[in-house]
Coordinates of C-alpha atoms and ligand atoms in Angstrom, one line a residue:
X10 CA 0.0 0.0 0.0
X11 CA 1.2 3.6 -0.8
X12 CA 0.3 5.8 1.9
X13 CA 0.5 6.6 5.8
X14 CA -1.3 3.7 7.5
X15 CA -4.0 5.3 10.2
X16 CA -4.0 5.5 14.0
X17 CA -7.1 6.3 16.1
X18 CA -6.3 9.8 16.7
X19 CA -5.2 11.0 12.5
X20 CA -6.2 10.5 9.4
X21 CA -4.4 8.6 6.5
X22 CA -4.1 8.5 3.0
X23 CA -4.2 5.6 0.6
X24 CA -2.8 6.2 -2.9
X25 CA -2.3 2.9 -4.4
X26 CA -5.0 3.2 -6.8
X27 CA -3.1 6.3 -8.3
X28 CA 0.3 4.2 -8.1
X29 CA 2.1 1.9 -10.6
X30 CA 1.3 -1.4 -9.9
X31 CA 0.7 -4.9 -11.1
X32 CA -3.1 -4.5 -11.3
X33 CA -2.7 -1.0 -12.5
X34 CA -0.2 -1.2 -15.4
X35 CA -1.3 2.8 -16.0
X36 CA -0.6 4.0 -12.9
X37 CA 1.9 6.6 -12.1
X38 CA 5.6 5.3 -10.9
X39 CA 7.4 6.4 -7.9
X40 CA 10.0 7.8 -10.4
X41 CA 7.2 10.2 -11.7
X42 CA 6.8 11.4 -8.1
X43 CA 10.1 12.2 -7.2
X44 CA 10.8 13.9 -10.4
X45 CA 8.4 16.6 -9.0
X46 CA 10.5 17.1 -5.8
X47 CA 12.3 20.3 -7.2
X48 CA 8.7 21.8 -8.3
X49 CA 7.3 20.8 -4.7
X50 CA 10.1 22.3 -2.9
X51 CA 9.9 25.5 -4.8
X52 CA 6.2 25.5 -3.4
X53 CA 7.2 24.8 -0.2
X54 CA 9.2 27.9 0.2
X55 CA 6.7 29.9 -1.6
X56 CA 3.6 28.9 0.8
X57 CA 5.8 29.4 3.7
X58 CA 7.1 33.3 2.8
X59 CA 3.5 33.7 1.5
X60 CA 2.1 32.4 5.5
X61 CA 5.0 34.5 6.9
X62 CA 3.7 37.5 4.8
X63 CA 0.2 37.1 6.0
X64 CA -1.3 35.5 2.5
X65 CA -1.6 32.2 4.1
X66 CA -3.8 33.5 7.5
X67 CA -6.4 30.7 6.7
X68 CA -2.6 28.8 8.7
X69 CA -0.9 31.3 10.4
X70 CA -3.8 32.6 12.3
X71 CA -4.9 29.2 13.7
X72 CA -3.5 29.5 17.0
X73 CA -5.6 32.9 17.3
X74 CA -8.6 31.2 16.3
X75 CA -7.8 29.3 19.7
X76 CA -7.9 32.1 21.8
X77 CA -10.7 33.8 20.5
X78 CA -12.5 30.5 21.0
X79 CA -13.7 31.3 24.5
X80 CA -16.0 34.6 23.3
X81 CA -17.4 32.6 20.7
X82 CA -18.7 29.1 22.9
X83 CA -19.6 32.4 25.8
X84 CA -21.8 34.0 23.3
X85 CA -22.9 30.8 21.9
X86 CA -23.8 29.4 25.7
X87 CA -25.5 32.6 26.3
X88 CA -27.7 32.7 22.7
X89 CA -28.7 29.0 22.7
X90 CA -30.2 29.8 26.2
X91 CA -32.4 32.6 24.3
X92 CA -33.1 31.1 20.6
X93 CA -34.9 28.4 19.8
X94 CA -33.5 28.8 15.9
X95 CA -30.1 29.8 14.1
X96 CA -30.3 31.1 10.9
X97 CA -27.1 31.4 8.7
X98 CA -27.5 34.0 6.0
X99 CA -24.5 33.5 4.0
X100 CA -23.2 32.3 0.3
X101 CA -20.6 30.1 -1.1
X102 CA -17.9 30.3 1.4
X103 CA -20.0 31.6 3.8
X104 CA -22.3 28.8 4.4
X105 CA -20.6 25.8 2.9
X106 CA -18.9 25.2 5.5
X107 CA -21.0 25.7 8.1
X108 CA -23.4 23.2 6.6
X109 CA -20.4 20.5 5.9
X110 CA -19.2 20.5 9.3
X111 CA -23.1 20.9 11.2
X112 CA -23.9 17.8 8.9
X113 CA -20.5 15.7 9.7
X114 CA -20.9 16.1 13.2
X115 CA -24.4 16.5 14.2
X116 CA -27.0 14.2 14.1
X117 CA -28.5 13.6 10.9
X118 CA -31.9 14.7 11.6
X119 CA -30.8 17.0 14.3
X120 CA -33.2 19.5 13.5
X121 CA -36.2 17.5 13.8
X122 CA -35.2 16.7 17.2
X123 CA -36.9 17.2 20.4
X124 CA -34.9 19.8 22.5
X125 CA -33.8 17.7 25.1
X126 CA -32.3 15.8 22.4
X127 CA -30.4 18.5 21.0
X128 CA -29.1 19.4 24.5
X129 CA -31.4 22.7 24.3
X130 CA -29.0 23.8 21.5
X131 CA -31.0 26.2 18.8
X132 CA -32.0 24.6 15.4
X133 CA -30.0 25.5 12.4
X134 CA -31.1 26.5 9.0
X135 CA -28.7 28.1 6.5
X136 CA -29.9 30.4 3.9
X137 CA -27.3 29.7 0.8
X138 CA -29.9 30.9 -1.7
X139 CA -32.6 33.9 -2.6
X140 CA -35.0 31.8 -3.8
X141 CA -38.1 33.2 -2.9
X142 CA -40.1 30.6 -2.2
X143 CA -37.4 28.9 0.5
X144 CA -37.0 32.1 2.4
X145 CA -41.3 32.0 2.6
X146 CA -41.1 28.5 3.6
X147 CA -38.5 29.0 6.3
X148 CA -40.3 32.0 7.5
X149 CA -43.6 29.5 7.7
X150 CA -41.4 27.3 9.9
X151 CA -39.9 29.5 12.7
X152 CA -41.1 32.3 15.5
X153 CA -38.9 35.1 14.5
X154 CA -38.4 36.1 17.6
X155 CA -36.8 33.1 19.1
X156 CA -34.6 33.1 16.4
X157 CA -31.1 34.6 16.1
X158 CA -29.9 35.5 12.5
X159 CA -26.2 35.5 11.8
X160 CA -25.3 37.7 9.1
X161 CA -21.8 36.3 7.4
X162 CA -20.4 38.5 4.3
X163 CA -16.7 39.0 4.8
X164 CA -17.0 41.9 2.2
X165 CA -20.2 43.1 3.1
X166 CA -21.3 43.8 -0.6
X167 CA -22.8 40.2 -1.1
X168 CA -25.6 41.1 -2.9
X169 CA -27.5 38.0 -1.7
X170 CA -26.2 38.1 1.8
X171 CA -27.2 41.8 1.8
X172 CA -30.5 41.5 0.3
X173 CA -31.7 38.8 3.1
X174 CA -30.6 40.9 5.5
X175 CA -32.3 43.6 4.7
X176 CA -35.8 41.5 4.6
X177 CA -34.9 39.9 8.1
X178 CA -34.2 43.4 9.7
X179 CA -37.4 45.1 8.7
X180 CA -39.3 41.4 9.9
X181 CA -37.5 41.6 12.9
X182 CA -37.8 45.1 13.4
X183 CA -41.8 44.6 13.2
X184 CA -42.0 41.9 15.2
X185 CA -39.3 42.7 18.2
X186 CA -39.8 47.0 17.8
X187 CA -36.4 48.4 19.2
X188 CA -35.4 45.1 20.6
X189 CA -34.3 43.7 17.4
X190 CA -31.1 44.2 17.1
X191 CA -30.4 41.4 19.5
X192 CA -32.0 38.7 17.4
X193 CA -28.9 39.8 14.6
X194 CA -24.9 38.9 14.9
X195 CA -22.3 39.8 12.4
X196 CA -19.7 37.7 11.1
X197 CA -17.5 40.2 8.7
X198 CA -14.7 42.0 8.3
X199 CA -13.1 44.3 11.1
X200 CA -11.6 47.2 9.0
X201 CA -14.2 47.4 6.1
X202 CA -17.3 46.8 4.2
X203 CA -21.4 47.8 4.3
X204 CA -21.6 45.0 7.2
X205 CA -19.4 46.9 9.7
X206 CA -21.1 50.3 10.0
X207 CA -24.6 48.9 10.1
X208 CA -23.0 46.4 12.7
X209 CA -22.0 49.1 14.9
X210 CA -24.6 51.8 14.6
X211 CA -27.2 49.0 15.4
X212 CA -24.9 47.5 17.6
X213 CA -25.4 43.9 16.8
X214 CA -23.3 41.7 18.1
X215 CA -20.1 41.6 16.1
X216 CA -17.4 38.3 15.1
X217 CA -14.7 39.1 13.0
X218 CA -13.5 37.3 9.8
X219 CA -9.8 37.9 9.7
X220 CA -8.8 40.2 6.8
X221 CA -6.2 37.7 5.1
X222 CA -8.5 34.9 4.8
X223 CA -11.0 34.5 2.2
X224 CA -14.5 32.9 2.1
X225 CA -13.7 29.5 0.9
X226 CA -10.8 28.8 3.6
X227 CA -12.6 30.9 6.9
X228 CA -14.0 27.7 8.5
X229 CA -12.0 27.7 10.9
X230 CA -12.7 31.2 11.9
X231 CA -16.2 32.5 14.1
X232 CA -17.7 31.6 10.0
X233 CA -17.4 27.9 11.0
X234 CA -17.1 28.3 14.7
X235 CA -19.8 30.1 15.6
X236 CA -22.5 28.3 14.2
X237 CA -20.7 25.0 14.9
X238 CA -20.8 26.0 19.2
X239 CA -24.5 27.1 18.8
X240 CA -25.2 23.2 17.8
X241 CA -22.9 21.6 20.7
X242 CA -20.3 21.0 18.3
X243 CA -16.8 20.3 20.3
X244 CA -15.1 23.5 18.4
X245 CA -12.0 23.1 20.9
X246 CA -11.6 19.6 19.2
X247 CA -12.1 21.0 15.6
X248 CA -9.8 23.9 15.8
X249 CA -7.4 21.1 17.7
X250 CA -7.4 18.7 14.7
X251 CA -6.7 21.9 12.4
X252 CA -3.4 22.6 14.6
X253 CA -2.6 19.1 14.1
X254 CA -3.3 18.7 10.4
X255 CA -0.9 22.2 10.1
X256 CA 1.8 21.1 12.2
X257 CA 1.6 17.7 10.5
X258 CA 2.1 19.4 6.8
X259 CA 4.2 22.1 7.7
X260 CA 6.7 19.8 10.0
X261 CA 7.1 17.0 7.1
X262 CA 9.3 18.2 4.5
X263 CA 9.5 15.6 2.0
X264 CA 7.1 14.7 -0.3
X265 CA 5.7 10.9 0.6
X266 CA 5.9 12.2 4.6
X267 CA 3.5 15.3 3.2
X268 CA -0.4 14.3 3.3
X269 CA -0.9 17.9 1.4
X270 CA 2.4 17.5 -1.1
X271 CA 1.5 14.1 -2.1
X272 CA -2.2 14.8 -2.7
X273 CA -1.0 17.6 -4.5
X274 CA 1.8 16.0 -6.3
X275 CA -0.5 12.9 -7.5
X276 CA -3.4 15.9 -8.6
X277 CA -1.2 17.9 -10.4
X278 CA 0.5 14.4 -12.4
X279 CA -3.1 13.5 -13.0
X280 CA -3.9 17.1 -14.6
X281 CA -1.2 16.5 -16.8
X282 CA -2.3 13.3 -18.4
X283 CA -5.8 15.0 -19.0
X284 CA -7.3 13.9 -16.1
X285 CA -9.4 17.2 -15.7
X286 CA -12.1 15.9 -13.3
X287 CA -11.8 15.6 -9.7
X288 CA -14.3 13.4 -7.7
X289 CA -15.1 14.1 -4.5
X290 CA -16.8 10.3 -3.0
X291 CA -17.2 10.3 0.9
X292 CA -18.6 6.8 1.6
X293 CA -20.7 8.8 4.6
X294 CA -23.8 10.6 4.6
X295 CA -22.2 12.4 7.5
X296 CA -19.5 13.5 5.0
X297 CA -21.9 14.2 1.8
X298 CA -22.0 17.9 2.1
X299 CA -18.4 18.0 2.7
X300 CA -17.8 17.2 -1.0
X301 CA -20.0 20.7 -1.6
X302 CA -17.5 22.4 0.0
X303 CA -14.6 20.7 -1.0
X304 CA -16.1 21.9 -5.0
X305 CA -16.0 25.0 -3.8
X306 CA -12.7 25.0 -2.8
X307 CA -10.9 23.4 -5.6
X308 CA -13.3 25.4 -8.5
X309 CA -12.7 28.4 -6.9
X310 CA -9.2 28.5 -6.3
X311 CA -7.5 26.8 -9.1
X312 CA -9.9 27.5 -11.9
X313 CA -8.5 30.5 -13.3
X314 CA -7.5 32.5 -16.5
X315 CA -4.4 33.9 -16.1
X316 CA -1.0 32.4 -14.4
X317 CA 1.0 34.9 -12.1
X318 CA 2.8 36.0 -14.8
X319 CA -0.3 37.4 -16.2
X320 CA -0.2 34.7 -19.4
X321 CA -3.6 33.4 -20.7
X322 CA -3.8 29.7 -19.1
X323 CA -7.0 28.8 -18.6
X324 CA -6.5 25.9 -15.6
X325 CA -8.7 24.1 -13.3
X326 CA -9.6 20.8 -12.7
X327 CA -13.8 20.6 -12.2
X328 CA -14.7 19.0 -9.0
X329 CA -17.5 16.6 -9.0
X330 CA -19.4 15.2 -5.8
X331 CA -20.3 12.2 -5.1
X332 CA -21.5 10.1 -2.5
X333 CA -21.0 6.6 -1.7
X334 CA -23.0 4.2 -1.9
X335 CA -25.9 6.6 -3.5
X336 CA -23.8 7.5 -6.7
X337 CA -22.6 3.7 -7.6
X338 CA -26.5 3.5 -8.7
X339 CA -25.6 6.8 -10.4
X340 CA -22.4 7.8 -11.4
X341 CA -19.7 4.9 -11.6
X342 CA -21.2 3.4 -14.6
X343 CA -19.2 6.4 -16.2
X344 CA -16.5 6.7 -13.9
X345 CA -15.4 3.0 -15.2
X346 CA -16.7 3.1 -18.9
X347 CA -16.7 6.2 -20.0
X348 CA -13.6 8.8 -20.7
X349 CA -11.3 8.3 -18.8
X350 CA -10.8 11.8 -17.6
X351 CA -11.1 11.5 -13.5
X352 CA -9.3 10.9 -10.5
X353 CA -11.3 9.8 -7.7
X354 CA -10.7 10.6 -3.9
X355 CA -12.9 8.3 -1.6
X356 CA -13.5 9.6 1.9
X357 CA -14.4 6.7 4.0
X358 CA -14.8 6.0 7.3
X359 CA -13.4 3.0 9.2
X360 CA -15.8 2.8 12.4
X361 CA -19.3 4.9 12.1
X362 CA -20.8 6.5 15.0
X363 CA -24.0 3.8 14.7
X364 CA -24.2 0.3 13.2
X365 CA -27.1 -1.3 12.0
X366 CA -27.2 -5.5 12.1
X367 CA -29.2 -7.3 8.7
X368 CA -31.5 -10.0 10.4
X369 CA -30.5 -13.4 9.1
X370 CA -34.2 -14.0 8.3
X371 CA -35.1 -17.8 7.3
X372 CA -37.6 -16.2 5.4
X373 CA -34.9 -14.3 2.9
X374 CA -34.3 -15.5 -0.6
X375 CA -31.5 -18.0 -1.0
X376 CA -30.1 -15.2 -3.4
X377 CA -30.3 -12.2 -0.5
X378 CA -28.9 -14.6 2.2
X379 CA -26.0 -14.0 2.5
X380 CA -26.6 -10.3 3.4
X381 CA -27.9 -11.9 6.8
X382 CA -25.9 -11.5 10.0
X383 CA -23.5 -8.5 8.7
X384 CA -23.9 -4.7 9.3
X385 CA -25.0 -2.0 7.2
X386 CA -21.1 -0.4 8.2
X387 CA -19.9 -3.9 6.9
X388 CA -22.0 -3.4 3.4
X389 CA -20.9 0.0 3.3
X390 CA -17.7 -1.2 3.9
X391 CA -17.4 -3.9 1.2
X392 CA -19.4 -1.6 -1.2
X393 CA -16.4 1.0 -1.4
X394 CA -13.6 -2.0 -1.4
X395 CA -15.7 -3.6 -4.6
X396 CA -15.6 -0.2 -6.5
X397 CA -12.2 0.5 -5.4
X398 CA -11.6 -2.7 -7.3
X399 CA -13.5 -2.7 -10.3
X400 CA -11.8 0.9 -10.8
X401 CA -8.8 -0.8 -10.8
X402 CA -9.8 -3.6 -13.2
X403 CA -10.9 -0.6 -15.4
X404 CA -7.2 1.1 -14.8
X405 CA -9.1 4.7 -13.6
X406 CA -7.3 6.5 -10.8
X407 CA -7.9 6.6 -7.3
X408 CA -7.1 7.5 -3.9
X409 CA -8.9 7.4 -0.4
X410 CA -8.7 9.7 2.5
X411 CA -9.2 7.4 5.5
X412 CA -10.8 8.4 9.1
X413 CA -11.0 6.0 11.8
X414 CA -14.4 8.1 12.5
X415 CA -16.2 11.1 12.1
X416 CA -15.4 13.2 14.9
X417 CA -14.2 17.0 15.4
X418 CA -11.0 16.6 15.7
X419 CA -10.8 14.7 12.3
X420 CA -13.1 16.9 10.9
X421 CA -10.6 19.7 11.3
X422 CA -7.6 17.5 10.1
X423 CA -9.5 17.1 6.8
X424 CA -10.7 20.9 6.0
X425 CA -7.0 21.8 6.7
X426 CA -5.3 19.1 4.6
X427 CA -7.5 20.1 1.6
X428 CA -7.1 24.2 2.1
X429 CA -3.2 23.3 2.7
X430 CA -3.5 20.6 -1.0
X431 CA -5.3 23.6 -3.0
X432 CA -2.3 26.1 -2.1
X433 CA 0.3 23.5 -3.2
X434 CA -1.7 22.8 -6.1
X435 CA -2.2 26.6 -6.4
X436 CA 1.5 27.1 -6.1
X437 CA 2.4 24.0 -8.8
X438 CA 0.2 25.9 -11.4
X439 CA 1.6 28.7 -10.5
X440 CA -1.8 30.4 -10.3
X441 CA -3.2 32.5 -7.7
X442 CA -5.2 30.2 -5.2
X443 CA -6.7 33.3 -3.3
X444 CA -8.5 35.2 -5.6
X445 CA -11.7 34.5 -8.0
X446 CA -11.9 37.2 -10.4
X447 CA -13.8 35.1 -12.6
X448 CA -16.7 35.3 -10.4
X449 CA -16.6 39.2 -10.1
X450 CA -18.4 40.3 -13.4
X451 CA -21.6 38.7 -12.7
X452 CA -21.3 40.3 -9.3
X453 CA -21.1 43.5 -10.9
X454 CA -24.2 42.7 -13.8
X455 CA -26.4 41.8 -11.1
X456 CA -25.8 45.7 -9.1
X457 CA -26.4 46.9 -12.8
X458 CA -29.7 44.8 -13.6
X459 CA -30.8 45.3 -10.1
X460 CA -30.4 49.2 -10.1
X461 CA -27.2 49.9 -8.9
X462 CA -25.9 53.9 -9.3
X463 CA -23.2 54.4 -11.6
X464 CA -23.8 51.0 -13.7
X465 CA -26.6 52.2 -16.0
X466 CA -24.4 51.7 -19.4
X467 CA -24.0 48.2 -17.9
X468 CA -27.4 47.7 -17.5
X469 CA -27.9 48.7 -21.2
X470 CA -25.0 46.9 -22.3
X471 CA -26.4 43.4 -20.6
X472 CA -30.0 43.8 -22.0
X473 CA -28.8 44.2 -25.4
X474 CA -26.5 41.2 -25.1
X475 CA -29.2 39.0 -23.3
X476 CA -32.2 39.8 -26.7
X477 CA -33.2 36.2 -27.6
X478 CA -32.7 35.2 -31.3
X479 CA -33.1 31.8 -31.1
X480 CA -35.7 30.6 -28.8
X481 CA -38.3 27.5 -29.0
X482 CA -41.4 27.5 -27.2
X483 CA -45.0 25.5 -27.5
X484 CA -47.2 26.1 -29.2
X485 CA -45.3 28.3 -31.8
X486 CA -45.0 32.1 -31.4
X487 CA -46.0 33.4 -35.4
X488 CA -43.5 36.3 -36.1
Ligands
PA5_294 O1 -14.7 31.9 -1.2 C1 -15.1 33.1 -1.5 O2 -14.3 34.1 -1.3 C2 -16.5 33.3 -1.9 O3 -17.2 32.1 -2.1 C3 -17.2 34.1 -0.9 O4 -17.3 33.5 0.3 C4 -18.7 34.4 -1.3 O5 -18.7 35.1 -2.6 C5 -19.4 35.3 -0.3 O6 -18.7 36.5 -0.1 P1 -18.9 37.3 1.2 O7 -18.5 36.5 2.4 O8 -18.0 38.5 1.0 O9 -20.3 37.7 1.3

């Protein structure tokens, strides 16, 4: 096996479905790997000037993260005594992770829950979208005034973020009169934005996103923290198995002791034979929305236009998600027949929190049988190993993250491995990792189309480019 073998307390990586070997003629050779050394190196030294110079905070500021911990669980203690309901109001890196990490470590039907079985922590609903009709239906479902909204818009300018909040504030302001203001907290940034002012004339209760860390890697900040300590979540543990994960990948210099080098070493060799999908499989429905943030991570960061240099590249690798055993009913059909254009990372889980025994039942089927007297873990199990293997048999890459179970600590080992593999992979196409320009235009046509001062010609610009000259309808519109 190619890989770290795993002990209770860290995760591990198998890579011997990427690897070279006598099932998998195609694989990539040891050779291959160390050829990269220089490259990795080079990156090494990059990311660690870039942490030094404050462009790697989502690291550096980790240990700060600790001591801020104790006003965050305070607050939290004091609001799940007051609300019966959290509401996120956030987008893309705003509310992914909160939703991975409430999902990986909370029950799965936590909010249904009786109180008592929630440990008289609030519900949590997060607000990722503006559709209409979800924001009614939410509305329908909670008493706005036992609920506490948390605002999170690191820039303040969200035009989604902003727009819910503006709805909530005038609900809450009819409902609670002057009182409202304690129904709202702030996660943003300290220095600037719309947020802040607001924030302080209404004196809402205020978090603060650290300046040098953007959306997708601020989990680990009061974004994730906060709501993760309103639901019970042990965020001491979390932030601990971030520490770990950090001082695991910045401690290890060379490549096959590196969980982040050699994940991003085996991506990078993969890109370059023309594997330009990424799949995301946890083999947990604890771990399913985990692979929506990890698509945010890896789309966002590495999908970009230009290279440092400020040459045309057009790089990225697009993430896919997947969830085991769901998407072998789905999805593998492809992933072994058709192009074979993927890498595969399996998350899976070596002990789950509950198991489930199959009744040997005389009355089953001769042909269902043998399903009698295992677990559903041990199906689950078996499920992964067999497509692990018939991926093999097919000669399509993969690789498997392994936890000996889902708990906080690991949790935080595996958001830091992946934030620390996108800036080596970041660093190896020498692309900026940090920044999404790509997704600032339509930011800016939706401030024109909605209105905005000072983007009229926009607006006109967008409206002429939008006319439809082909379009097909039923029955037939007669020119
Ligand atoms: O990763 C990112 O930077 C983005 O996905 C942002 O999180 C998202 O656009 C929301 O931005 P903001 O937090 O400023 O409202």
């Amino acid at each position: 096996m190619y890989g770290r073998s795993s002990t209770e307390n860290y995760l591990s990586l198998d890579y011997t479905g990427m690897m070279q070997t006598q099932h998998n003629p195609k694989g990539f050779t040891q050779e291959s790997l160390v050829h990269l050394q220089p490259l990795l190196k080079q990156a090494r030294s990059a990311l660690l000037i870039q942490r030094e110079e404050g462009r790697l905070d989502f690291s550096k500021l980790l240990p700060r993260m600790q001591s801020e911990l104790t006003g965050i669980i305070e607050y939290a203690d004091w609001a799940a005594q007051n609300f019966d309901n959290f509401v996120v109001l956030g987008i893309g890196g705003s509310a992914l992770g909160p939703m991975a990490v409430q999902q990986a470590l909370n029950h799965y039907y936590y909010n249904e829950l009786p109180a008592v079985k929630r440990h008289h922590r609030p519900r949590l609903y997060v607000l990722d979208n503006v559709d209409p009709v979800r924001l009614r239906d939410l509305l329908e479902t909670i008493n706005l005034k036992r609920t506490l909204f948390n605002i999170i818009s690191k820039s303040g300018n969200t035009s989604e973020t902003m727009a819910q909040f503006l709805i909530v504030r005038d609900l809450l302001q009819q409902e609670c009169e002057e009182e409202f203001a304690a129904n709202i907290v702030v996660t943003t940034d300290p220095e600037k934005g719309n947020l802040l002012p607001l924030a302080l004339k209404e004196n809402y209760h205020r978090f603060a996103i650290p300046p040098g860390i953007g959306g997708r890697f601020s989990e680990l900040t009061p974004v994730g923290l906060l709501p993760a300590a309103m639901c019970g979540i042990d965020v001491k543990a979390f932030l601990q198995g971030a520490l770990e994960m950090d001082a695991w990948v910045q401690e290890e210099q060379g490549l096959f002791d590196n969980p982040a080098q050699i994940r991003a070493a085996l991506s990078y060799l993969s890109w370059q034979d023309g594997k330009n999908i990424s799949v995301f499989m946890p083999y947990s429905d604890a771990l399913k929305t985990m692979a929506d943030w990890y698509a945010q991570l890896w789309a966002e960061s590495l999908g970009k236009r230009y290279n440092r240099q400020g040459q045309e590249v057009r790089l990225g690798q697009t993430p896919v998600k997947a969830l085991g055993v769901t998407d072998q009913h789905s999805q593998i059909q492809l992933y072994t027949e058709g192009p074979d254009d993927k890498t595969i990372t399996f998350v899976t889980v070596e002990e789950f929190a509950a198991d489930v025994n199959i009744p040997a039942d005389p009355i089953a089927p001769q042909d269902i049988a043998f399903l009698g007297g295992h677990t559903l873990g041990e199906l689950m199990q078996a499920e992964q190993q067999a497509t692990e293997y018939a991926l093999t048999l097919a000669g399509r890459m993969h690789q498997k993250i392994i936890l000996p179970n889902v708990n906080a600590r690991l949790l935080g080992q595996l958001l830091l491995l992946l934030e620390w593999e996108t800036a080596y992979m970041g660093e190896l196409l020498n692309i900026n990792a940090f920044d999404q320009p790509g997704v600032e235009e339509g930011k800016l046509a939706t401030y024109a189309l909605m209105g905005k001062n000072g983007y009229e010609q926009k607006r006109k610009d967008i409206l002429a480019a939008g006319e439809k000259h082909f379009h097909l309808s039923y029955p037939r519109l007669e020119n």
